[in-house]
Coordinates of C-alpha atoms and ligand atoms in Angstrom, one line a residue:
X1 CA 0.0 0.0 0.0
X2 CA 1.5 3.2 -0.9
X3 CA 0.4 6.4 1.0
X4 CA 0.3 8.6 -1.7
X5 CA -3.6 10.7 -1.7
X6 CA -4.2 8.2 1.4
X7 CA -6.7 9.9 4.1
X8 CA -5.3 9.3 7.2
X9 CA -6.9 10.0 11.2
X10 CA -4.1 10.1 13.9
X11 CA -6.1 10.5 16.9
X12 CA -3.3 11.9 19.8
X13 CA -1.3 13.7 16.9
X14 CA 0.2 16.8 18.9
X15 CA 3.3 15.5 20.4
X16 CA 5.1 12.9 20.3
X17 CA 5.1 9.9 18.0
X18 CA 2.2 11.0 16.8
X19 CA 3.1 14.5 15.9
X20 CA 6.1 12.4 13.8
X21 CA 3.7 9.9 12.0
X22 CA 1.8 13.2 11.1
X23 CA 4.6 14.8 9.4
X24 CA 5.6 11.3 7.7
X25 CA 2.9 11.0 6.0
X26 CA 2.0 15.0 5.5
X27 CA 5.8 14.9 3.3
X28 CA 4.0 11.7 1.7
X29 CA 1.5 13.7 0.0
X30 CA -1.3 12.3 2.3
X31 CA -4.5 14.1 3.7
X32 CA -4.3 14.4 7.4
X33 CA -7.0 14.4 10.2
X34 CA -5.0 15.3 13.5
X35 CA -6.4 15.9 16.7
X36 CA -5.5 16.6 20.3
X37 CA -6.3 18.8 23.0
X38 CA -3.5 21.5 22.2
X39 CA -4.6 23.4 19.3
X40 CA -1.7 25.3 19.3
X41 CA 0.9 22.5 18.3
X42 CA -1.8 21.0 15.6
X43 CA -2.0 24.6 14.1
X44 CA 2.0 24.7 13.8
X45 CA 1.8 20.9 11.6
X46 CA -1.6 22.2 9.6
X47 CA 0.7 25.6 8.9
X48 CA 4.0 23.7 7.5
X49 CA 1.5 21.5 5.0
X50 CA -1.2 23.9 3.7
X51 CA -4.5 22.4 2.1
X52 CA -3.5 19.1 3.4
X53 CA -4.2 18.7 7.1
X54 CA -7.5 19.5 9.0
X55 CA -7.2 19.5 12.6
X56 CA -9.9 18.9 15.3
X57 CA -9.6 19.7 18.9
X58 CA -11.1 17.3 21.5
X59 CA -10.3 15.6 24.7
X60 CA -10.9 11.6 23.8
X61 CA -12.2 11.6 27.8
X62 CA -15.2 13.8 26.6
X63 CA -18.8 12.5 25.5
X64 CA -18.2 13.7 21.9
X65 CA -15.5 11.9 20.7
X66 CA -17.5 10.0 17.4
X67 CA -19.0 13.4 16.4
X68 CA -15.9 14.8 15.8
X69 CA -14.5 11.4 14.2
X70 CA -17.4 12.0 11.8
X71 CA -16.6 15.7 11.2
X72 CA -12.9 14.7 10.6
X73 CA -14.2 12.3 8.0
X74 CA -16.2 14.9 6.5
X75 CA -13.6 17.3 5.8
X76 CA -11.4 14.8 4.6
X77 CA -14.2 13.3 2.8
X78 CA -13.6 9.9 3.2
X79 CA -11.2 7.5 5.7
X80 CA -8.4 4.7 4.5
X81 CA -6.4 4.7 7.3
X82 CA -7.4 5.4 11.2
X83 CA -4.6 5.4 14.1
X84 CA -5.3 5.5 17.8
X85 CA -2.1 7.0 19.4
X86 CA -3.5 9.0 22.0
X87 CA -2.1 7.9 25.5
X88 CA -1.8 8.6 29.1
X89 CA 0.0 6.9 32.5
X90 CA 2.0 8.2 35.2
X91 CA 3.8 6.3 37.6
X92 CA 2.8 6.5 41.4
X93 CA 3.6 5.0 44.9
X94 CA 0.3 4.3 45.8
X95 CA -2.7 3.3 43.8
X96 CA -3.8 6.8 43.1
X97 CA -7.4 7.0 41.3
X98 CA -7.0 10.0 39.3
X99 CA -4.3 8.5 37.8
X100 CA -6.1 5.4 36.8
X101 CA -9.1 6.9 36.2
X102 CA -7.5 9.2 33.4
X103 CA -5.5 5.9 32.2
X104 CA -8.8 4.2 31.7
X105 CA -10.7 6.9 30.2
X106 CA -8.4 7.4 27.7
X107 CA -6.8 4.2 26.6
X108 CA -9.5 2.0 27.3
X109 CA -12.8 4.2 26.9
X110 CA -11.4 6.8 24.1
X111 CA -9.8 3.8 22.2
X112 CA -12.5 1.6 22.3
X113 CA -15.0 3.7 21.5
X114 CA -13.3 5.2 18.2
X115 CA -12.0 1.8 16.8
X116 CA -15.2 0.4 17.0
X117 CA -16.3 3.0 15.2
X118 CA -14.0 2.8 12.7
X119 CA -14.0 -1.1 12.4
X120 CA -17.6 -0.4 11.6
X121 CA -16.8 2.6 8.9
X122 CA -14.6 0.5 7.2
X123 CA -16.6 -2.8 7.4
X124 CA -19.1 -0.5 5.4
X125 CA -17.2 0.9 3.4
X126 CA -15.2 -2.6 2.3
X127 CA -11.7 -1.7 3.3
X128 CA -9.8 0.3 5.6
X129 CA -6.9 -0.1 8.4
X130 CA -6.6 0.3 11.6
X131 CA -3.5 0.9 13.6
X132 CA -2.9 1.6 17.7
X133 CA -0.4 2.7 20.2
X134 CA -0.1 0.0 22.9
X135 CA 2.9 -0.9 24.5
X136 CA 5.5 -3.7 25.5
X137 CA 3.9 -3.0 29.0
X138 CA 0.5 -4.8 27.9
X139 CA 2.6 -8.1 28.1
X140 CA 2.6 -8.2 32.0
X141 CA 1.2 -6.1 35.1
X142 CA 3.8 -3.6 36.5
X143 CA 4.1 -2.2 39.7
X144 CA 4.8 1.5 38.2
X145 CA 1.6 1.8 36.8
X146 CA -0.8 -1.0 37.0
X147 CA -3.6 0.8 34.9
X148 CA -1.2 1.6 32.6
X149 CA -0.2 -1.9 31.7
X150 CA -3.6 -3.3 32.0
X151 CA -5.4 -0.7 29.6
X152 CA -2.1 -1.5 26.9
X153 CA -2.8 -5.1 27.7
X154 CA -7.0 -4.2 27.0
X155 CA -5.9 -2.3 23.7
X156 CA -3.8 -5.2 22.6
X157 CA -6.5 -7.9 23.2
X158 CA -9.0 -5.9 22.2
X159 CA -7.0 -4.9 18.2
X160 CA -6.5 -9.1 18.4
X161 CA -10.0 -9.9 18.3
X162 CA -11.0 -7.2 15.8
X163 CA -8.4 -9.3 13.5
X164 CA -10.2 -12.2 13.9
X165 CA -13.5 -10.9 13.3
X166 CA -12.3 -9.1 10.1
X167 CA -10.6 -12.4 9.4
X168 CA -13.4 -14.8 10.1
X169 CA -15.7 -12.7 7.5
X170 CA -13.0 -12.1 4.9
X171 CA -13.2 -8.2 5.2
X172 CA -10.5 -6.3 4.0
X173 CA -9.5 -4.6 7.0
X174 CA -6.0 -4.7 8.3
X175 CA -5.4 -4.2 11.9
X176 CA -2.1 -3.1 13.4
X177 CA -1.2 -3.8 17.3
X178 CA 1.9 -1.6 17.8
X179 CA 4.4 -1.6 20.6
X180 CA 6.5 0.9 21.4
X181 CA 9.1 -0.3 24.1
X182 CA 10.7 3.4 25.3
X183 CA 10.4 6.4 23.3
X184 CA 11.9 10.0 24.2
X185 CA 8.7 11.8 24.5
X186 CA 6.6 13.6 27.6
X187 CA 4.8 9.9 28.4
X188 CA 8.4 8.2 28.9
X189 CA 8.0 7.9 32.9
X190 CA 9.9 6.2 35.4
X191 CA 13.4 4.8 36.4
X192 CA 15.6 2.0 34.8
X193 CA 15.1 3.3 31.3
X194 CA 17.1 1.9 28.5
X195 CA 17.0 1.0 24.6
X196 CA 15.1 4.5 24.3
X197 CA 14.6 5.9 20.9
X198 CA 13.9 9.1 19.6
X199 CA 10.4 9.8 18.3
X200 CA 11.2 10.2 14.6
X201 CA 12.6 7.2 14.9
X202 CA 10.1 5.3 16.1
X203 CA 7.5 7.2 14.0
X204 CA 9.7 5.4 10.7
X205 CA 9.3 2.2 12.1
X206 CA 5.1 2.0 12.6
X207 CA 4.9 3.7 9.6
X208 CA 6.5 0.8 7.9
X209 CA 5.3 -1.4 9.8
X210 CA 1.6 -0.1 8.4
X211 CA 2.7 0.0 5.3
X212 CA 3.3 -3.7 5.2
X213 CA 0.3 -4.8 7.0
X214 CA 2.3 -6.3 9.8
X215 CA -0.6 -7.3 12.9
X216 CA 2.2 -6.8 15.5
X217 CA 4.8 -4.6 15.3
X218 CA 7.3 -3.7 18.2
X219 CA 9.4 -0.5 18.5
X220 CA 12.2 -0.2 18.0
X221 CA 12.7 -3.7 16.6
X222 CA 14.9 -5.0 19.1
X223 CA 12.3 -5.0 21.8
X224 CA 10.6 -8.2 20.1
X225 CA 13.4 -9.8 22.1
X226 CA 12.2 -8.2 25.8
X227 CA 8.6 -9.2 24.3
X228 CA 9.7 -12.6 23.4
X229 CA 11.5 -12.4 26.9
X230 CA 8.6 -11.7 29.2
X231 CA 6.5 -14.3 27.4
X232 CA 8.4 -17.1 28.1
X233 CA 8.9 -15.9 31.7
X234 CA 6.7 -18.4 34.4
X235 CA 4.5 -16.5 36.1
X236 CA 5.9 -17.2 39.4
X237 CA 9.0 -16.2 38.3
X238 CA 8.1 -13.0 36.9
X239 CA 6.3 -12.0 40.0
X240 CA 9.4 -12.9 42.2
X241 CA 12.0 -10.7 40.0
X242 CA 9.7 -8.2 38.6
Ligands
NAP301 N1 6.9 7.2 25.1 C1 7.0 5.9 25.4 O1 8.0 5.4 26.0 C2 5.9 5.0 25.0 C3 6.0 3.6 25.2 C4 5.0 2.8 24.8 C5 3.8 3.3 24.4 N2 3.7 4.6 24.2 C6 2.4 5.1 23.7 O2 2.6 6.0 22.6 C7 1.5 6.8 22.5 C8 1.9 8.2 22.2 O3 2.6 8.8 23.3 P1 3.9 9.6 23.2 O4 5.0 8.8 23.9 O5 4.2 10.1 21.9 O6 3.6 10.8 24.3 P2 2.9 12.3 24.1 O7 3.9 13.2 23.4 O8 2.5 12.6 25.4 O9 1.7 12.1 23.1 C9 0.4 11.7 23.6 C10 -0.6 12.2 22.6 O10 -1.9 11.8 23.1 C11 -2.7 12.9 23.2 N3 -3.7 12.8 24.3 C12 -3.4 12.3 25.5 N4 -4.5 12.4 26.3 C13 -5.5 12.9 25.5 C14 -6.8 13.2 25.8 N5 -7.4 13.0 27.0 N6 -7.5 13.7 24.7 C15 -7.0 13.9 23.5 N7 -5.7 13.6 23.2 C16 -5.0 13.1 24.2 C17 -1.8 14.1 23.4 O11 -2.4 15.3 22.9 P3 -2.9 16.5 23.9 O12 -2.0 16.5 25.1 O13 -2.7 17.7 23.0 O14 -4.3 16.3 24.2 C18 -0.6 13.7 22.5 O15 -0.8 14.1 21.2 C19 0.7 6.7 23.8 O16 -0.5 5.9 23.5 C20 1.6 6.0 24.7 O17 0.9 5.2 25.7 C21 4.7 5.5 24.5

């Protein structure tokens, strides 16, 4: 699949990875539906690629998140590709339910809300992909940030079983589950860091990745080893060492 007059949604598109994947495929020649909730930093991408990117401003915790989807699809007037990169975890000592609470709301509720609208789009329409931002922390439950892992390990599961259901009725709809291990942005929390690349980096990697209709993809590369790693841990002695 090229990405040439492709009309792409990055949902989360304002920092980060996602402000790279935006300007990867803007300098590809693609249309561009980019939100999140600073509309300053999605003006300064819209400005660099005039007449190619529309931007929408929303906070994927609200009640409105499928009517602006919709409006985004308007302007763009039509949808091939949708990415759900938007994110949020911190790290704290003690449970702390604002933290979770915000981790939920927005990788679980936002997430699951929009790709199931866009599973849905696509199924309609005939074709389409689907691509998301989980993590290598969906694997197993951390300590740093429980809700963290388990909404990464609810978006992973969750991006499985839409494979399968595209699979079992022969829709073509590609789904992509990608895994960033670290990446040097704001979200990149918490001690013992290591392998941690830079955002552009990473950014070339998923959009390859996409481009080649992988399911799984982790990021950068290497960390399929620390995913293969983890796997093949025992339980008990995961739980002893991590
Ligand atoms: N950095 C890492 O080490 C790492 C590792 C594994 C996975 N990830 C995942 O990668 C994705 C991108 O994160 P990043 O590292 O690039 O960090 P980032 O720079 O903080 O990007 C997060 C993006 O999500 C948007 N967002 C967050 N909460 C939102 C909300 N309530 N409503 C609307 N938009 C919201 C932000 O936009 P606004 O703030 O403008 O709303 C921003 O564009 C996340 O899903 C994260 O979990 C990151």
């Amino acid at each position: 699949m090229t990405f040439l007059n492709k009309k792409i949604i990055i949902v989360g598109a304002s920092s980060g990875i996602g402000k790279e994947l935006a300007i990867l495929y803007a300098q590809a020649g693609c249309s561009l539906g980019i939100t999140g909730r600073r509309a300053a930093l999605l003006d300064e991408i819209k400005n660099n690629y005039p007449g190619q990117v529309e931007t929408t401003v929303f906070d994927v915790m609200g009640s409105d998140n499928i009517a602006h989807l919709e409006s985004l699809i308007q302007k763009l007037g039509g949808l091939d590709l949708f990415i759900y990169n938007a994110g949020y975890g911190d790290v704290s000592e003690k449970p702390d339910w604002q933290i979770d609470k915000t981790t939920i709301l927005t990788n679980v509720n936002g997430f699951a809300e929009m790709v199931n609208y866009a599973y849905n789009f696509f199924a309609k329409q005939g074709y389409g992909q689907i691509a998301a931002t989980s993590s290598i922390a969906s694997i197993a439950g951390n300590h740093f940030a429980p809700a963290y892992s388990a909404s990464k390990a609810f978006m992973s599961n969750y991006m499985e079983g839409l494979y399968l259901k595209a699979k079992k009725i022969k829709l073509q709809l590609t789904i992509t589950d990608i895994q960033p291990g670290f990446v040097k942005t704001k979200m990149a929390k918490g001690p013992g860091r290591f392998w941690e690349a830079s955002a552009a980096k990473a950014a070339m990697q998923i959009r390859e990745a996409i481009e080649s209709k992988k399911f799984r993809v982790y990021i950068t590369k290497r960390w399929w080893l620390v995913a293969q790693l983890l796997k093949m841990l025992p339980g008990w002695l995961y739980r002893r060492i991590g």
